[in-house]
């Protein structure tokens, strides 16, 4: 894939995920997410994702602490196959951001969390 196409997909992926996370119906979950990452100075982020066809896409993020990166930017950067993630999200067309801080692991070096982008609830 050429650099312009890759940049375009990365930008669209970032904007579309942010749009879902910050929509009015997701205020409570987005606020909980923001509280979880508010003081995070991310060095990097490892991202794994999977999906249940027609239902949701689940993301697991492992942030390495001790940097100066923005959590959202590091999350997007950590997605290995951005094109695949983008097309899964476009195909599902999710509108629900589901995050439960109860399933977060926070230690000295890492912050691990999970969230889902869902369709219908």
mmCIF file with all atom_site columns, C-alpha atoms in Angstrom:
data_model
loop_
_atom_site.group_PDB
_atom_site.id
_atom_site.type_symbol
_atom_site.label_atom_id
_atom_site.label_alt_id
_atom_site.label_comp_id
_atom_site.label_asym_id
_atom_site.label_entity_id
_atom_site.label_seq_id
_atom_site.pdbx_PDB_ins_code
_atom_site.Cartn_x
_atom_site.Cartn_y
_atom_site.Cartn_z
_atom_site.occupancy
_atom_site.B_iso_or_equiv
_atom_site.pdbx_formal_charge
_atom_site.auth_seq_id
_atom_site.auth_comp_id
_atom_site.auth_asym_id
_atom_site.auth_atom_id
_atom_site.pdbx_PDB_model_num
ATOM 1   C CA . UNK A 1 1   ? 0.000   0.000   0.000  1.00 0.00 ? 1   UNK A CA 1
ATOM 2   C CA . UNK A 1 2   ? 1.365   3.412   -0.869 1.00 0.00 ? 2   UNK A CA 1
ATOM 3   C CA . UNK A 1 3   ? 2.149   5.981   1.826  1.00 0.00 ? 3   UNK A CA 1
ATOM 4   C CA . UNK A 1 4   ? -0.771  8.299   0.949  1.00 0.00 ? 4   UNK A CA 1
ATOM 5   C CA . UNK A 1 5   ? -3.329  5.491   1.097  1.00 0.00 ? 5   UNK A CA 1
ATOM 6   C CA . UNK A 1 6   ? -1.853  4.225   4.377  1.00 0.00 ? 6   UNK A CA 1
ATOM 7   C CA . UNK A 1 7   ? -1.960  7.736   5.878  1.00 0.00 ? 7   UNK A CA 1
ATOM 8   C CA . UNK A 1 8   ? -5.552  8.180   4.703  1.00 0.00 ? 8   UNK A CA 1
ATOM 9   C CA . UNK A 1 9   ? -6.673  4.882   6.273  1.00 0.00 ? 9   UNK A CA 1
ATOM 10  C CA . UNK A 1 10  ? -4.841  5.687   9.511  1.00 0.00 ? 10  UNK A CA 1
ATOM 11  C CA . UNK A 1 11  ? -6.486  9.122   9.686  1.00 0.00 ? 11  UNK A CA 1
ATOM 12  C CA . UNK A 1 12  ? -9.957  7.736   8.902  1.00 0.00 ? 12  UNK A CA 1
ATOM 13  C CA . UNK A 1 13  ? -9.529  4.922   11.421 1.00 0.00 ? 13  UNK A CA 1
ATOM 14  C CA . UNK A 1 14  ? -8.515  7.386   14.132 1.00 0.00 ? 14  UNK A CA 1
ATOM 15  C CA . UNK A 1 15  ? -11.343 9.803   13.374 1.00 0.00 ? 15  UNK A CA 1
ATOM 16  C CA . UNK A 1 16  ? -14.023 7.099   13.091 1.00 0.00 ? 16  UNK A CA 1
ATOM 17  C CA . UNK A 1 17  ? -13.060 5.420   16.366 1.00 0.00 ? 17  UNK A CA 1
ATOM 18  C CA . UNK A 1 18  ? -12.926 8.793   18.133 1.00 0.00 ? 18  UNK A CA 1
ATOM 19  C CA . UNK A 1 19  ? -16.357 9.691   16.694 1.00 0.00 ? 19  UNK A CA 1
ATOM 20  C CA . UNK A 1 20  ? -17.889 6.471   18.062 1.00 0.00 ? 20  UNK A CA 1
ATOM 21  C CA . UNK A 1 21  ? -16.201 6.850   21.460 1.00 0.00 ? 21  UNK A CA 1
ATOM 22  C CA . UNK A 1 22  ? -17.319 10.456  21.929 1.00 0.00 ? 22  UNK A CA 1
ATOM 23  C CA . UNK A 1 23  ? -20.899 10.241  20.648 1.00 0.00 ? 23  UNK A CA 1
ATOM 24  C CA . UNK A 1 24  ? -23.641 11.379  23.032 1.00 0.00 ? 24  UNK A CA 1
ATOM 25  C CA . UNK A 1 25  ? -24.874 7.851   23.734 1.00 0.00 ? 25  UNK A CA 1
ATOM 26  C CA . UNK A 1 26  ? -21.372 6.797   24.838 1.00 0.00 ? 26  UNK A CA 1
ATOM 27  C CA . UNK A 1 27  ? -20.681 9.670   27.262 1.00 0.00 ? 27  UNK A CA 1
ATOM 28  C CA . UNK A 1 28  ? -20.641 7.487   30.388 1.00 0.00 ? 28  UNK A CA 1
ATOM 29  C CA . UNK A 1 29  ? -18.274 4.880   28.957 1.00 0.00 ? 29  UNK A CA 1
ATOM 30  C CA . UNK A 1 30  ? -16.042 7.480   27.337 1.00 0.00 ? 30  UNK A CA 1
ATOM 31  C CA . UNK A 1 31  ? -15.804 9.372   30.623 1.00 0.00 ? 31  UNK A CA 1
ATOM 32  C CA . UNK A 1 32  ? -14.755 6.135   32.394 1.00 0.00 ? 32  UNK A CA 1
ATOM 33  C CA . UNK A 1 33  ? -12.185 5.519   29.651 1.00 0.00 ? 33  UNK A CA 1
ATOM 34  C CA . UNK A 1 34  ? -10.830 9.074   29.967 1.00 0.00 ? 34  UNK A CA 1
ATOM 35  C CA . UNK A 1 35  ? -10.540 8.673   33.747 1.00 0.00 ? 35  UNK A CA 1
ATOM 36  C CA . UNK A 1 36  ? -8.565  5.461   33.219 1.00 0.00 ? 36  UNK A CA 1
ATOM 37  C CA . UNK A 1 37  ? -6.037  6.998   30.813 1.00 0.00 ? 37  UNK A CA 1
ATOM 38  C CA . UNK A 1 38  ? -6.025  10.595  32.106 1.00 0.00 ? 38  UNK A CA 1
ATOM 39  C CA . UNK A 1 39  ? -2.513  10.542  33.583 1.00 0.00 ? 39  UNK A CA 1
ATOM 40  C CA . UNK A 1 40  ? -1.082  7.986   31.192 1.00 0.00 ? 40  UNK A CA 1
ATOM 41  C CA . UNK A 1 41  ? 2.132   9.025   29.522 1.00 0.00 ? 41  UNK A CA 1
ATOM 42  C CA . UNK A 1 42  ? 2.272   6.260   26.940 1.00 0.00 ? 42  UNK A CA 1
ATOM 43  C CA . UNK A 1 43  ? 5.511   5.072   25.460 1.00 0.00 ? 43  UNK A CA 1
ATOM 44  C CA . UNK A 1 44  ? 3.786   2.602   23.133 1.00 0.00 ? 44  UNK A CA 1
ATOM 45  C CA . UNK A 1 45  ? 0.693   0.443   22.814 1.00 0.00 ? 45  UNK A CA 1
ATOM 46  C CA . UNK A 1 46  ? 0.261   -3.160  21.722 1.00 0.00 ? 46  UNK A CA 1
ATOM 47  C CA . UNK A 1 47  ? -3.177  -3.704  20.207 1.00 0.00 ? 47  UNK A CA 1
ATOM 48  C CA . UNK A 1 48  ? -4.979  -6.973  19.546 1.00 0.00 ? 48  UNK A CA 1
ATOM 49  C CA . UNK A 1 49  ? -8.480  -7.086  18.162 1.00 0.00 ? 49  UNK A CA 1
ATOM 50  C CA . UNK A 1 50  ? -11.042 -9.694  17.261 1.00 0.00 ? 50  UNK A CA 1
ATOM 51  C CA . UNK A 1 51  ? -14.676 -9.699  16.302 1.00 0.00 ? 51  UNK A CA 1
ATOM 52  C CA . UNK A 1 52  ? -17.973 -11.470 16.616 1.00 0.00 ? 52  UNK A CA 1
ATOM 53  C CA . UNK A 1 53  ? -19.573 -11.227 13.218 1.00 0.00 ? 53  UNK A CA 1
ATOM 54  C CA . UNK A 1 54  ? -22.388 -8.698  13.085 1.00 0.00 ? 54  UNK A CA 1
ATOM 55  C CA . UNK A 1 55  ? -22.088 -7.906  16.807 1.00 0.00 ? 55  UNK A CA 1
ATOM 56  C CA . UNK A 1 56  ? -18.860 -6.303  18.013 1.00 0.00 ? 56  UNK A CA 1
ATOM 57  C CA . UNK A 1 57  ? -15.148 -5.772  17.626 1.00 0.00 ? 57  UNK A CA 1
ATOM 58  C CA . UNK A 1 58  ? -13.165 -6.281  20.815 1.00 0.00 ? 58  UNK A CA 1
ATOM 59  C CA . UNK A 1 59  ? -9.891  -4.455  21.432 1.00 0.00 ? 59  UNK A CA 1
ATOM 60  C CA . UNK A 1 60  ? -7.235  -5.301  24.011 1.00 0.00 ? 60  UNK A CA 1
ATOM 61  C CA . UNK A 1 61  ? -4.671  -2.570  24.594 1.00 0.00 ? 61  UNK A CA 1
ATOM 62  C CA . UNK A 1 62  ? -1.431  -2.866  26.538 1.00 0.00 ? 62  UNK A CA 1
ATOM 63  C CA . UNK A 1 63  ? 0.172   0.514   27.053 1.00 0.00 ? 63  UNK A CA 1
ATOM 64  C CA . UNK A 1 64  ? 3.799   0.755   28.081 1.00 0.00 ? 64  UNK A CA 1
ATOM 65  C CA . UNK A 1 65  ? 4.187   3.657   30.487 1.00 0.00 ? 65  UNK A CA 1
ATOM 66  C CA . UNK A 1 66  ? 7.045   6.107   30.667 1.00 0.00 ? 66  UNK A CA 1
ATOM 67  C CA . UNK A 1 67  ? 6.764   8.048   27.443 1.00 0.00 ? 67  UNK A CA 1
ATOM 68  C CA . UNK A 1 68  ? 5.097   11.223  26.314 1.00 0.00 ? 68  UNK A CA 1
ATOM 69  C CA . UNK A 1 69  ? 2.592   9.819   23.836 1.00 0.00 ? 69  UNK A CA 1
ATOM 70  C CA . UNK A 1 70  ? -1.119  10.506  23.681 1.00 0.00 ? 70  UNK A CA 1
ATOM 71  C CA . UNK A 1 71  ? -3.134  7.339   24.550 1.00 0.00 ? 71  UNK A CA 1
ATOM 72  C CA . UNK A 1 72  ? -5.417  7.614   21.498 1.00 0.00 ? 72  UNK A CA 1
ATOM 73  C CA . UNK A 1 73  ? -2.547  8.222   19.084 1.00 0.00 ? 73  UNK A CA 1
ATOM 74  C CA . UNK A 1 74  ? -0.498  5.361   20.567 1.00 0.00 ? 74  UNK A CA 1
ATOM 75  C CA . UNK A 1 75  ? -3.554  3.084   20.317 1.00 0.00 ? 75  UNK A CA 1
ATOM 76  C CA . UNK A 1 76  ? -4.018  3.860   16.615 1.00 0.00 ? 76  UNK A CA 1
ATOM 77  C CA . UNK A 1 77  ? -0.289  3.523   15.971 1.00 0.00 ? 77  UNK A CA 1
ATOM 78  C CA . UNK A 1 78  ? -0.281  0.140   17.746 1.00 0.00 ? 78  UNK A CA 1
ATOM 79  C CA . UNK A 1 79  ? -2.807  -1.434  15.373 1.00 0.00 ? 79  UNK A CA 1
ATOM 80  C CA . UNK A 1 80  ? -0.654  -3.580  13.105 1.00 0.00 ? 80  UNK A CA 1
ATOM 81  C CA . UNK A 1 81  ? -3.122  -3.994  10.243 1.00 0.00 ? 81  UNK A CA 1
ATOM 82  C CA . UNK A 1 82  ? -4.909  -0.655  10.132 1.00 0.00 ? 82  UNK A CA 1
ATOM 83  C CA . UNK A 1 83  ? -6.542  -1.447  6.813  1.00 0.00 ? 83  UNK A CA 1
ATOM 84  C CA . UNK A 1 84  ? -8.103  -4.645  8.188  1.00 0.00 ? 84  UNK A CA 1
ATOM 85  C CA . UNK A 1 85  ? -9.294  -2.879  11.349 1.00 0.00 ? 85  UNK A CA 1
ATOM 86  C CA . UNK A 1 86  ? -10.742 -0.025  9.315  1.00 0.00 ? 86  UNK A CA 1
ATOM 87  C CA . UNK A 1 87  ? -12.706 -2.348  7.017  1.00 0.00 ? 87  UNK A CA 1
ATOM 88  C CA . UNK A 1 88  ? -14.027 -4.397  9.954  1.00 0.00 ? 88  UNK A CA 1
ATOM 89  C CA . UNK A 1 89  ? -15.269 -1.222  11.599 1.00 0.00 ? 89  UNK A CA 1
ATOM 90  C CA . UNK A 1 90  ? -16.818 0.063   8.371  1.00 0.00 ? 90  UNK A CA 1
ATOM 91  C CA . UNK A 1 91  ? -18.474 -3.307  7.756  1.00 0.00 ? 91  UNK A CA 1
ATOM 92  C CA . UNK A 1 92  ? -19.934 -3.510  11.257 1.00 0.00 ? 92  UNK A CA 1
ATOM 93  C CA . UNK A 1 93  ? -20.847 0.178   11.423 1.00 0.00 ? 93  UNK A CA 1
ATOM 94  C CA . UNK A 1 94  ? -20.783 0.218   15.247 1.00 0.00 ? 94  UNK A CA 1
ATOM 95  C CA . UNK A 1 95  ? -22.239 3.041   17.269 1.00 0.00 ? 95  UNK A CA 1
ATOM 96  C CA . UNK A 1 96  ? -21.683 1.812   20.822 1.00 0.00 ? 96  UNK A CA 1
ATOM 97  C CA . UNK A 1 97  ? -18.429 2.172   22.723 1.00 0.00 ? 97  UNK A CA 1
ATOM 98  C CA . UNK A 1 98  ? -18.424 -0.273  25.621 1.00 0.00 ? 98  UNK A CA 1
ATOM 99  C CA . UNK A 1 99  ? -15.749 0.098   28.285 1.00 0.00 ? 99  UNK A CA 1
ATOM 100 C CA . UNK A 1 100 ? -15.712 -1.268  31.815 1.00 0.00 ? 100 UNK A CA 1
ATOM 101 C CA . UNK A 1 101 ? -12.844 0.018   33.983 1.00 0.00 ? 101 UNK A CA 1
ATOM 102 C CA . UNK A 1 102 ? -13.340 -2.964  36.285 1.00 0.00 ? 102 UNK A CA 1
ATOM 103 C CA . UNK A 1 103 ? -11.388 -5.053  33.767 1.00 0.00 ? 103 UNK A CA 1
ATOM 104 C CA . UNK A 1 104 ? -8.303  -2.831  33.761 1.00 0.00 ? 104 UNK A CA 1
ATOM 105 C CA . UNK A 1 105 ? -4.863  -3.882  34.966 1.00 0.00 ? 105 UNK A CA 1
ATOM 106 C CA . UNK A 1 106 ? -2.620  -1.042  36.043 1.00 0.00 ? 106 UNK A CA 1
ATOM 107 C CA . UNK A 1 107 ? 0.904   -1.723  37.303 1.00 0.00 ? 107 UNK A CA 1
ATOM 108 C CA . UNK A 1 108 ? 4.157   0.246   37.386 1.00 0.00 ? 108 UNK A CA 1
ATOM 109 C CA . UNK A 1 109 ? 5.157   -0.379  33.755 1.00 0.00 ? 109 UNK A CA 1
ATOM 110 C CA . UNK A 1 110 ? 1.919   -1.234  31.941 1.00 0.00 ? 110 UNK A CA 1
ATOM 111 C CA . UNK A 1 111 ? -1.742  -0.369  31.677 1.00 0.00 ? 111 UNK A CA 1
ATOM 112 C CA . UNK A 1 112 ? -3.939  -3.052  30.104 1.00 0.00 ? 112 UNK A CA 1
ATOM 113 C CA . UNK A 1 113 ? -7.547  -2.439  29.179 1.00 0.00 ? 113 UNK A CA 1
ATOM 114 C CA . UNK A 1 114 ? -10.247 -3.770  26.911 1.00 0.00 ? 114 UNK A CA 1
ATOM 115 C CA . UNK A 1 115 ? -13.161 -2.202  25.086 1.00 0.00 ? 115 UNK A CA 1
ATOM 116 C CA . UNK A 1 116 ? -15.686 -3.099  22.420 1.00 0.00 ? 116 UNK A CA 1
ATOM 117 C CA . UNK A 1 117 ? -17.180 -1.233  19.512 1.00 0.00 ? 117 UNK A CA 1
ATOM 118 C CA . UNK A 1 118 ? -20.656 -2.688  19.240 1.00 0.00 ? 118 UNK A CA 1
ATOM 119 C CA . UNK A 1 119 ? -23.590 -2.625  16.960 1.00 0.00 ? 119 UNK A CA 1
ATOM 120 C CA . UNK A 1 120 ? -26.940 -2.612  18.699 1.00 0.00 ? 120 UNK A CA 1
ATOM 121 C CA . UNK A 1 121 ? -27.253 -3.415  22.352 1.00 0.00 ? 121 UNK A CA 1
#
